[in-house]
Amino acid sequence: MRNIHSKLPNVSTTIFTVMSKLASEHQAINLSQGFPNFGGDQHLINLVSNAMNNGYNQYAPMPGLLSLREVIVEKTNTLYKSNYHPESDITITSGATQAIFTIISAFVNTGDEVIIFKPAYDSYEPSIELFGGTVIPIQLLAPDYSIDWKEVARKITSKTKMIIINTPHNPTGTILSKQDMFQLEILLKDTDIILLSDEVYEHIIFNGQEHQSIARFPGLAERAFITASFGKTFHTTGWKMGYCLAPKDLMAEFRKVHQFNVFCSNHPMQQALAEYLKTPEHYLSLPDFYQEKRDLFLSLIKDSRFSYIPAAGTYFQLLEYAAITDEGDVAFAERLTKEHKIASIPVSVFNMNQQDDKVLRFCFAKTEDTLKRAAEILCSI
Ligand code: PMP
Ligand code: GLN
């Protein structure tokens, strides 16, 4: 046997891969991994193929195409009244996951502490550990998963290098408020703590609520990276295109790593996105588009035995099933997939010590027909 000292001895294949595979093996409706089962806009797809046919098939500039950076910065500065500069404060990345990994790798050293909120998107923790960082988890409590900022204050030490927040939040569908941001601003004032604000669902937010981007708060933006994903916004998760924003000095450090990590992201897609983003309707229509899906899904399952608080953002809905069974959520999610032919994600896998609140996550980025078939099954359980 070869003697391998794994850098991530406790990490196995991600739950998204596990559940999507199980769904496919059992021909179950797959509401587990977060991705739309409908296509992106044909116009955007045409723009990509035009870019390829027009010869944009070699490397893009390392930080990304300037025309794309310009249109993103204009969008961000208009929406959030921020002051980013296209030359120095933005880098186009191969999805948000790469941006998050690169940010962590550029700043986290052995012994540094990074505060994260659980349940958390599953890439944060192993990325921190790979670079010798210590994860300081704070468990948010069901059903409202709000942040107790006094607890955060207690967890901050002289070793705290970074805090990672995520709004709208995967997997809970909750959002942070202006008050949350003010509290965070007070906590971080007079520290050198870097903030990583994962905002990949910025345009998927409901009931007319405003997304509280870090970009709106100068006292936070001055120390923050914002990560974003075109996969979520334009129904193209398989393209793995995203970007990150940060002040010049932080971004300079990011690019030192980025240039050796991927060097640059996919060029024809950058050409296409630069053109497509000139029409704000393409992203401003997203809240209504997904709210309709959320509302349809919830109206169809309202008489089921699942209980829920409607998601405030993201394309995920948590359903609590304590009235149905006292099985653990992993076992129940597996049984639902195998016996009832519907796949979801057990939320305990994102919690501290696999805390099990009997909650499953369902992705409603699906066609009306799929949502109806899924709801029919859920009502029969
Ligand atoms: N952060 C969160 C909270 C996510 O849900 C996702 C989507 N999987 C990502 C980051 C990564 O986005 P991308 O697919 O662009 O890497
Ligand atoms: N973000 C997606 C989700 O939460 C999955 C991403 C992935 O498969 N890594 O389902």
Tab-separated table of C-alpha atoms and ligand atoms in Angstrom:
chain	number	residue	atom	x	y	z
A	1	MET	CA	0.000	0.000	0.000
A	2	ARG	CA	1.297	3.449	-0.906
A	3	ASN	CA	1.750	5.709	2.110
A	4	ILE	CA	-0.286	8.828	1.413
A	5	HIS	CA	-0.636	11.517	4.056
A	6	SER	CA	-3.877	13.104	2.910
A	7	LYS	CA	-4.049	16.867	3.355
A	8	LEU	CA	-7.805	16.431	3.808
A	9	PRO	CA	-8.180	13.132	5.671
A	10	ASN	CA	-11.800	13.753	6.666
A	11	VAL	CA	-13.065	14.953	3.302
A	12	SER	CA	-15.040	12.652	1.026
A	13	THR	CA	-16.958	13.246	-2.209
A	14	THR	CA	-19.305	16.256	-1.903
A	15	ILE	CA	-22.932	15.677	-1.002
A	16	PHE	CA	-23.934	17.345	-4.304
A	17	THR	CA	-22.170	14.637	-6.289
A	18	VAL	CA	-23.427	11.873	-3.997
A	19	MET	CA	-27.091	12.904	-4.211
A	20	SER	CA	-27.089	13.715	-7.943
A	21	LYS	CA	-25.568	10.292	-8.614
A	22	LEU	CA	-28.126	8.572	-6.394
A	23	ALA	CA	-30.928	10.481	-8.144
A	24	SER	CA	-29.688	9.332	-11.513
A	25	GLU	CA	-29.251	5.696	-10.407
A	26	HIS	CA	-32.826	5.599	-9.111
A	27	GLN	CA	-34.390	7.757	-11.848
A	28	ALA	CA	-35.515	10.176	-9.161
A	29	ILE	CA	-36.529	13.797	-9.745
A	30	ASN	CA	-33.356	15.634	-8.835
A	31	LEU	CA	-34.006	18.617	-6.557
A	32	SER	CA	-30.710	18.005	-4.741
A	33	GLN	CA	-27.699	19.708	-6.376
A	34	GLY	CA	-28.438	23.354	-7.163
A	35	PHE	CA	-28.768	23.814	-10.914
A	36	PRO	CA	-31.605	24.749	-13.280
A	37	ASN	CA	-33.103	21.990	-15.440
A	38	PHE	CA	-33.898	24.554	-18.145
A	39	GLY	CA	-31.531	26.232	-20.579
A	40	GLY	CA	-30.034	29.697	-20.451
A	41	ASP	CA	-31.077	32.435	-22.895
A	42	GLN	CA	-30.483	31.361	-26.522
A	43	HIS	CA	-29.230	34.882	-27.254
A	44	LEU	CA	-26.402	34.416	-24.708
A	45	ILE	CA	-25.550	31.012	-26.175
A	46	ASN	CA	-25.433	32.584	-29.657
A	47	LEU	CA	-23.107	35.292	-28.371
A	48	VAL	CA	-20.704	32.584	-27.116
A	49	SER	CA	-20.729	30.686	-30.398
A	50	ASN	CA	-20.306	33.953	-32.326
A	51	ALA	CA	-17.283	34.754	-30.158
A	52	MET	CA	-15.789	31.340	-30.932
A	53	ASN	CA	-16.519	31.715	-34.664
A	54	ASN	CA	-14.987	35.188	-34.595
A	55	GLY	CA	-11.695	33.812	-33.317
A	56	TYR	CA	-11.778	34.572	-29.583
A	57	ASN	CA	-10.271	31.213	-28.768
A	58	GLN	CA	-6.936	32.130	-27.208
A	59	TYR	CA	-6.095	33.352	-23.704
A	60	ALA	CA	-8.023	36.285	-22.319
A	61	PRO	CA	-6.120	38.925	-20.328
A	62	MET	CA	-5.121	37.544	-16.904
A	63	PRO	CA	-7.566	39.656	-14.817
A	64	GLY	CA	-10.320	39.232	-17.406
A	65	LEU	CA	-11.510	41.107	-20.473
A	66	LEU	CA	-11.550	44.841	-19.754
A	67	SER	CA	-14.931	45.354	-21.485
A	68	LEU	CA	-16.461	42.708	-19.186
A	69	ARG	CA	-14.839	44.167	-16.091
A	70	GLU	CA	-16.152	47.605	-17.089
A	71	VAL	CA	-19.741	46.496	-17.503
A	72	ILE	CA	-19.710	44.537	-14.191
A	73	VAL	CA	-18.220	47.469	-12.312
A	74	GLU	CA	-20.815	49.814	-13.829
A	75	LYS	CA	-23.597	47.414	-12.777
A	76	THR	CA	-22.208	47.075	-9.237
A	77	ASN	CA	-21.540	50.776	-8.741
A	78	THR	CA	-25.026	51.640	-10.068
A	79	LEU	CA	-26.900	49.072	-7.993
A	80	TYR	CA	-24.978	49.494	-4.747
A	81	LYS	CA	-23.588	53.054	-5.021
A	82	SER	CA	-20.066	51.697	-4.664
A	83	ASN	CA	-16.837	52.925	-6.114
A	84	TYR	CA	-15.010	49.982	-7.718
A	85	HIS	CA	-12.542	50.567	-10.544
A	86	PRO	CA	-12.460	48.206	-13.569
A	87	GLU	CA	-8.666	48.212	-13.899
A	88	SER	CA	-7.702	47.348	-10.359
A	89	ASP	CA	-10.689	46.156	-8.314
A	90	ILE	CA	-12.140	43.191	-10.214
A	91	THR	CA	-10.936	39.851	-11.578
A	92	ILE	CA	-12.956	37.462	-13.747
A	93	THR	CA	-12.783	33.908	-12.382
A	94	SER	CA	-13.696	30.378	-13.395
A	95	GLY	CA	-16.778	30.367	-11.174
A	96	ALA	CA	-17.170	31.630	-7.628
A	97	THR	CA	-15.623	28.478	-6.153
A	98	GLN	CA	-12.299	29.322	-7.790
A	99	ALA	CA	-12.547	32.906	-6.526
A	100	ILE	CA	-13.222	31.692	-2.974
A	101	PHE	CA	-10.345	29.192	-3.114
A	102	THR	CA	-7.957	31.794	-4.490
A	103	ILE	CA	-8.936	34.404	-1.875
A	104	ILE	CA	-8.358	31.912	0.935
A	105	SER	CA	-5.068	30.720	-0.534
A	106	ALA	CA	-3.798	34.276	-0.949
A	107	PHE	CA	-4.452	35.298	2.659
A	108	VAL	CA	-4.795	32.366	5.053
A	109	ASN	CA	-1.595	31.161	6.720
A	110	THR	CA	-0.888	28.405	9.221
A	111	GLY	CA	-2.510	29.245	12.544
A	112	ASP	CA	-4.880	31.885	11.148
A	113	GLU	CA	-8.489	31.602	12.282
A	114	VAL	CA	-11.360	31.961	9.853
A	115	ILE	CA	-14.907	32.392	11.159
A	116	ILE	CA	-17.633	30.723	9.125
A	117	PHE	CA	-21.356	30.289	9.767
A	118	LYS	CA	-22.849	26.810	9.694
A	119	PRO	CA	-24.676	25.459	7.775
A	120	ALA	CA	-22.112	26.594	5.196
A	121	TYR	CA	-21.445	26.014	1.508
A	122	ASP	CA	-19.118	23.057	1.549
A	123	SER	CA	-16.050	24.489	-0.187
A	124	TYR	CA	-15.129	26.993	2.549
A	125	GLU	CA	-13.891	24.614	5.206
A	126	PRO	CA	-11.505	22.370	3.219
A	127	SER	CA	-10.095	25.405	1.412
A	128	ILE	CA	-9.206	27.003	4.758
A	129	GLU	CA	-7.718	23.766	6.106
A	130	LEU	CA	-5.568	23.194	3.010
A	131	PHE	CA	-3.673	26.382	3.797
A	132	GLY	CA	-3.217	25.595	7.492
A	133	GLY	CA	-6.038	27.797	8.706
A	134	THR	CA	-8.261	26.919	11.647
A	135	VAL	CA	-11.986	26.974	10.988
A	136	ILE	CA	-13.956	28.702	13.742
A	137	PRO	CA	-17.529	27.623	13.088
A	138	ILE	CA	-20.597	29.389	14.441
A	139	GLN	CA	-23.748	27.298	14.262
A	140	LEU	CA	-26.888	29.166	13.186
A	141	LEU	CA	-30.088	27.794	14.626
A	142	ALA	CA	-33.150	26.540	12.778
A	143	PRO	CA	-35.657	27.688	11.771
A	144	ASP	CA	-34.599	31.326	11.253
A	145	TYR	CA	-30.789	30.836	11.160
A	146	SER	CA	-30.122	34.437	12.263
A	147	ILE	CA	-26.650	35.554	13.335
A	148	ASP	CA	-26.033	36.410	17.000
A	149	TRP	CA	-23.416	39.136	16.596
A	150	LYS	CA	-22.530	38.964	20.296
A	151	GLU	CA	-21.438	35.366	19.704
A	152	VAL	CA	-19.359	36.514	16.740
A	153	ALA	CA	-17.723	39.157	18.945
A	154	ARG	CA	-16.798	36.412	21.417
A	155	LYS	CA	-15.201	34.312	18.662
A	156	ILE	CA	-12.969	37.088	17.300
A	157	THR	CA	-9.375	36.820	18.565
A	158	SER	CA	-5.999	38.265	17.642
A	159	LYS	CA	-5.638	35.295	15.269
A	160	THR	CA	-8.835	35.996	13.286
A	161	LYS	CA	-7.714	36.547	9.697
A	162	MET	CA	-11.016	36.332	7.864
A	163	ILE	CA	-14.785	36.082	8.263
A	164	ILE	CA	-16.879	34.475	5.521
A	165	ILE	CA	-20.510	35.493	5.106
A	166	ASN	CA	-23.013	34.414	2.449
A	167	THR	CA	-26.198	36.316	1.571
A	168	PRO	CA	-28.653	35.209	0.186
A	169	HIS	CA	-27.649	32.070	2.009
A	170	ASN	CA	-27.140	28.544	0.716
A	171	PRO	CA	-28.586	26.216	2.036
A	172	THR	CA	-31.082	28.062	4.271
A	173	GLY	CA	-32.521	30.633	1.829
A	174	THR	CA	-32.189	33.395	4.472
A	175	ILE	CA	-30.786	36.873	3.836
A	176	LEU	CA	-28.772	39.329	5.930
A	177	SER	CA	-30.342	42.693	6.754
A	178	LYS	CA	-28.946	46.209	6.811
A	179	GLN	CA	-28.846	45.904	10.624
A	180	ASP	CA	-26.675	42.770	10.311
A	181	MET	CA	-24.232	44.693	8.151
A	182	PHE	CA	-24.105	47.609	10.607
A	183	GLN	CA	-23.347	45.178	13.443
A	184	LEU	CA	-20.589	43.544	11.418
A	185	GLU	CA	-19.146	46.941	10.579
A	186	ILE	CA	-18.921	47.831	14.284
A	187	LEU	CA	-17.227	44.499	15.070
A	188	LEU	CA	-14.597	44.824	12.352
A	189	LYS	CA	-13.768	48.493	12.847
A	190	ASP	CA	-10.145	48.951	13.929
A	191	THR	CA	-9.189	45.370	12.957
A	192	ASP	CA	-7.332	44.002	9.930
A	193	ILE	CA	-9.837	41.195	9.451
A	194	ILE	CA	-10.625	40.430	5.822
A	195	LEU	CA	-14.244	39.828	4.920
A	196	LEU	CA	-15.206	37.344	2.226
A	197	SER	CA	-18.780	38.042	1.181
A	198	ASP	CA	-20.171	35.264	-0.992
A	199	GLU	CA	-22.994	36.919	-2.949
A	200	VAL	CA	-23.546	34.415	-5.749
A	201	TYR	CA	-27.352	34.637	-5.280
A	202	GLU	CA	-27.435	38.466	-5.249
A	203	HIS	CA	-30.169	38.589	-7.916
A	204	ILE	CA	-32.310	35.797	-6.476
A	205	ILE	CA	-34.123	37.617	-3.673
A	206	PHE	CA	-37.850	37.821	-3.040
A	207	ASN	CA	-40.772	39.952	-1.833
A	208	GLY	CA	-39.143	43.161	-3.052
A	209	GLN	CA	-36.284	42.922	-0.526
A	210	GLU	CA	-33.044	44.717	-1.377
A	211	HIS	CA	-29.870	42.661	-1.511
A	212	GLN	CA	-27.555	44.023	1.190
A	213	SER	CA	-24.326	43.738	-0.756
A	214	ILE	CA	-21.139	44.501	1.118
A	215	ALA	CA	-20.562	46.981	-1.711
A	216	ARG	CA	-23.221	49.244	-0.108
A	217	PHE	CA	-21.204	49.643	3.125
A	218	PRO	CA	-17.917	51.525	2.624
A	219	GLY	CA	-16.625	50.526	6.070
A	220	LEU	CA	-16.998	46.865	5.084
A	221	ALA	CA	-16.166	47.128	1.372
A	222	GLU	CA	-12.740	48.567	2.213
A	223	ARG	CA	-11.731	45.181	3.718
A	224	ALA	CA	-13.866	42.839	1.629
A	225	PHE	CA	-13.894	40.479	-1.306
A	226	ILE	CA	-17.272	39.957	-2.965
A	227	THR	CA	-17.682	36.768	-4.977
A	228	ALA	CA	-20.285	36.366	-7.737
A	229	SER	CA	-21.309	33.693	-10.236
A	230	PHE	CA	-22.788	33.955	-13.733
A	231	GLY	CA	-23.825	30.325	-13.322
A	232	LYS	CA	-26.565	31.369	-10.888
A	233	THR	CA	-27.558	34.582	-12.608
A	234	PHE	CA	-27.778	33.328	-16.191
A	235	HIS	CA	-28.791	29.659	-15.657
A	236	THR	CA	-25.381	28.423	-16.836
A	237	THR	CA	-23.822	26.621	-13.857
A	238	GLY	CA	-21.804	24.380	-16.192
A	239	TRP	CA	-19.919	27.311	-17.684
A	240	LYS	CA	-18.144	28.004	-14.363
A	241	MET	CA	-17.842	31.746	-14.886
A	242	GLY	CA	-17.778	34.302	-12.087
A	243	TYR	CA	-15.815	37.206	-10.687
A	244	CYS	CA	-14.648	38.866	-7.525
A	245	LEU	CA	-14.435	42.485	-6.439
A	246	ALA	CA	-12.127	44.024	-3.834
A	247	PRO	CA	-10.105	47.184	-3.179
A	248	LYS	CA	-6.900	47.493	-5.195
A	249	ASP	CA	-4.410	46.343	-2.532
A	250	LEU	CA	-6.386	43.185	-1.737
A	251	MET	CA	-7.013	42.454	-5.415
A	252	ALA	CA	-3.285	42.773	-6.190
A	253	GLU	CA	-2.612	39.906	-3.767
A	254	PHE	CA	-5.489	37.895	-5.263
A	255	ARG	CA	-4.048	38.252	-8.781
A	256	LYS	CA	-0.606	37.059	-7.644
A	257	VAL	CA	-2.221	33.681	-6.942
A	258	HIS	CA	-4.868	33.759	-9.686
A	259	GLN	CA	-2.218	34.044	-12.419
A	260	PHE	CA	-0.719	30.717	-11.343
A	261	ASN	CA	-3.991	29.097	-10.404
A	262	VAL	CA	-5.847	29.431	-13.715
A	263	PHE	CA	-4.050	32.400	-15.315
A	264	CYS	CA	-7.295	33.480	-17.003
A	265	SER	CA	-10.888	32.317	-17.454
A	266	ASN	CA	-12.677	31.162	-20.569
A	267	HIS	CA	-12.309	33.813	-23.279
A	268	PRO	CA	-15.316	33.358	-25.628
A	269	MET	CA	-17.696	33.376	-22.665
A	270	GLN	CA	-16.163	36.597	-21.414
A	271	GLN	CA	-16.758	38.182	-24.827
A	272	ALA	CA	-20.382	37.043	-24.748
A	273	LEU	CA	-21.047	38.136	-21.154
A	274	ALA	CA	-19.568	41.588	-21.827
A	275	GLU	CA	-22.246	42.110	-24.504
A	276	TYR	CA	-25.093	40.376	-22.658
A	277	LEU	CA	-24.610	42.389	-19.446
A	278	LYS	CA	-25.257	45.634	-21.328
A	279	THR	CA	-28.976	44.856	-20.892
A	280	PRO	CA	-29.781	45.162	-17.157
A	281	GLU	CA	-33.149	43.434	-17.681
A	282	HIS	CA	-31.176	40.200	-18.095
A	283	TYR	CA	-30.408	40.167	-14.376
A	284	LEU	CA	-33.048	42.514	-12.971
A	285	SER	CA	-35.802	40.120	-14.088
A	286	LEU	CA	-34.430	37.312	-11.909
A	287	PRO	CA	-36.247	37.996	-8.602
A	288	ASP	CA	-39.688	37.762	-10.283
A	289	PHE	CA	-38.659	34.754	-12.349
A	290	TYR	CA	-37.586	32.731	-9.306
A	291	GLN	CA	-40.249	34.062	-6.937
A	292	GLU	CA	-42.845	32.639	-9.297
A	293	LYS	CA	-41.149	29.240	-9.044
A	294	ARG	CA	-40.845	29.416	-5.251
A	295	ASP	CA	-44.499	30.414	-4.907
A	296	LEU	CA	-45.674	27.692	-7.275
A	297	PHE	CA	-43.673	25.044	-5.406
A	298	LEU	CA	-44.926	26.208	-1.988
A	299	SER	CA	-48.552	26.486	-3.096
A	300	LEU	CA	-48.387	22.942	-4.456
A	301	ILE	CA	-47.011	21.467	-1.205
A	302	LYS	CA	-49.033	23.562	1.258
A	303	ASP	CA	-51.206	20.583	2.241
A	304	SER	CA	-48.251	18.194	2.623
A	305	ARG	CA	-46.872	17.137	6.019
A	306	PHE	CA	-43.679	19.143	5.479
A	307	SER	CA	-43.399	22.515	7.208
A	308	TYR	CA	-41.404	25.526	6.049
A	309	ILE	CA	-40.598	29.214	6.189
A	310	PRO	CA	-40.595	30.528	2.580
A	311	ALA	CA	-37.052	31.148	1.301
A	312	ALA	CA	-36.189	34.869	1.258
A	313	GLY	CA	-33.593	34.325	-1.457
A	314	THR	CA	-31.613	31.691	-3.451
A	315	TYR	CA	-33.291	28.893	-5.398
A	316	PHE	CA	-33.410	26.584	-2.377
A	317	GLN	CA	-36.334	25.821	-0.080
A	318	LEU	CA	-35.835	24.073	3.250
A	319	LEU	CA	-38.567	21.630	4.287
A	320	GLU	CA	-38.800	20.304	7.831
A	321	TYR	CA	-40.201	16.784	8.164
A	322	ALA	CA	-40.458	16.076	11.929
A	323	ALA	CA	-44.212	15.405	11.509
A	324	ILE	CA	-43.444	12.555	9.083
A	325	THR	CA	-40.653	10.505	10.669
A	326	ASP	CA	-37.901	10.649	13.259
A	327	GLU	CA	-35.328	9.220	10.821
A	328	GLY	CA	-32.083	11.159	10.488
A	329	ASP	CA	-32.003	13.548	7.526
A	330	VAL	CA	-29.309	11.629	5.605
A	331	ALA	CA	-31.245	8.352	5.890
A	332	PHE	CA	-34.528	10.080	5.029
A	333	ALA	CA	-33.028	11.856	1.982
A	334	GLU	CA	-31.681	8.513	0.749
A	335	ARG	CA	-35.006	6.762	1.299
A	336	LEU	CA	-36.918	9.559	-0.463
A	337	THR	CA	-34.599	9.167	-3.450
A	338	LYS	CA	-34.765	5.363	-3.622
A	339	GLU	CA	-38.396	4.738	-2.657
A	340	HIS	CA	-40.233	7.923	-3.554
A	341	LYS	CA	-38.021	8.989	-6.480
A	342	ILE	CA	-37.283	12.492	-5.276
A	343	ALA	CA	-33.779	13.679	-4.347
A	344	SER	CA	-32.898	16.486	-1.921
A	345	ILE	CA	-29.924	17.514	0.220
A	346	PRO	CA	-29.827	16.690	3.967
A	347	VAL	CA	-28.866	19.935	5.707
A	348	SER	CA	-27.010	18.222	8.586
A	349	VAL	CA	-23.991	17.669	6.312
A	350	PHE	CA	-23.405	21.450	6.367
A	351	ASN	CA	-23.858	21.778	10.156
A	352	MET	CA	-21.450	21.590	13.093
A	353	ASN	CA	-21.146	17.991	14.332
A	354	GLN	CA	-23.750	16.997	11.728
A	355	GLN	CA	-26.465	18.599	13.878
A	356	ASP	CA	-29.717	17.153	12.566
A	357	ASP	CA	-32.742	19.478	12.620
A	358	LYS	CA	-34.772	17.148	10.347
A	359	VAL	CA	-34.530	19.549	7.458
A	360	LEU	CA	-33.985	18.836	3.747
A	361	ARG	CA	-33.027	21.314	1.023
A	362	PHE	CA	-34.947	21.275	-2.250
A	363	CYS	CA	-33.813	23.197	-5.357
A	364	PHE	CA	-36.747	24.856	-7.136
A	365	ALA	CA	-34.778	26.048	-10.188
A	366	LYS	CA	-36.845	23.625	-12.232
A	367	THR	CA	-39.518	23.712	-14.930
A	368	GLU	CA	-43.163	23.984	-13.904
A	369	ASP	CA	-43.730	20.378	-14.950
A	370	THR	CA	-40.878	19.107	-12.744
A	371	LEU	CA	-42.071	21.174	-9.776
A	372	LYS	CA	-45.587	19.775	-10.182
A	373	ARG	CA	-44.364	16.174	-10.331
A	374	ALA	CA	-42.098	16.788	-7.313
A	375	ALA	CA	-44.925	18.375	-5.302
A	376	GLU	CA	-47.226	15.474	-6.068
A	377	ILE	CA	-44.679	13.089	-4.550
A	378	LEU	CA	-44.071	15.310	-1.513
A	379	CYS	CA	-47.828	15.519	-0.853
A	380	SER	CA	-48.046	11.726	-0.895
A	381	ILE	CA	-45.419	11.261	1.859
B	1	PMP	N1	-21.088	29.878	-3.115
B	1	PMP	C1	-22.316	29.380	-2.907
B	1	PMP	C2	-23.032	29.744	-1.658
B	1	PMP	C3	-22.893	28.534	-3.840
B	1	PMP	O1	-24.100	28.020	-3.624
B	1	PMP	C4	-22.190	28.235	-5.012
B	1	PMP	C5	-22.815	27.360	-6.053
B	1	PMP	N2	-22.456	26.061	-5.955
B	1	PMP	C6	-20.915	28.773	-5.185
B	1	PMP	C7	-20.391	29.590	-4.222
B	1	PMP	C8	-20.051	28.446	-6.368
B	1	PMP	O2	-20.445	29.002	-7.566
B	1	PMP	P1	-19.759	28.536	-8.936
B	1	PMP	O3	-20.594	27.440	-9.468
B	1	PMP	O4	-19.778	29.768	-9.787
B	1	PMP	O5	-18.384	28.092	-8.612
B	2	GLN	N1	-23.965	25.258	-5.291
B	2	GLN	C1	-24.602	24.059	-5.676
B	2	GLN	C2	-25.491	23.604	-4.551
B	2	GLN	O1	-25.448	24.150	-3.489
B	2	GLN	C3	-23.713	22.919	-6.064
B	2	GLN	C4	-22.333	23.185	-6.451
B	2	GLN	C5	-21.541	21.938	-6.561
B	2	GLN	O2	-22.041	20.918	-6.979
B	2	GLN	N2	-20.342	22.028	-6.140
B	2	GLN	O3	-26.223	22.680	-4.760
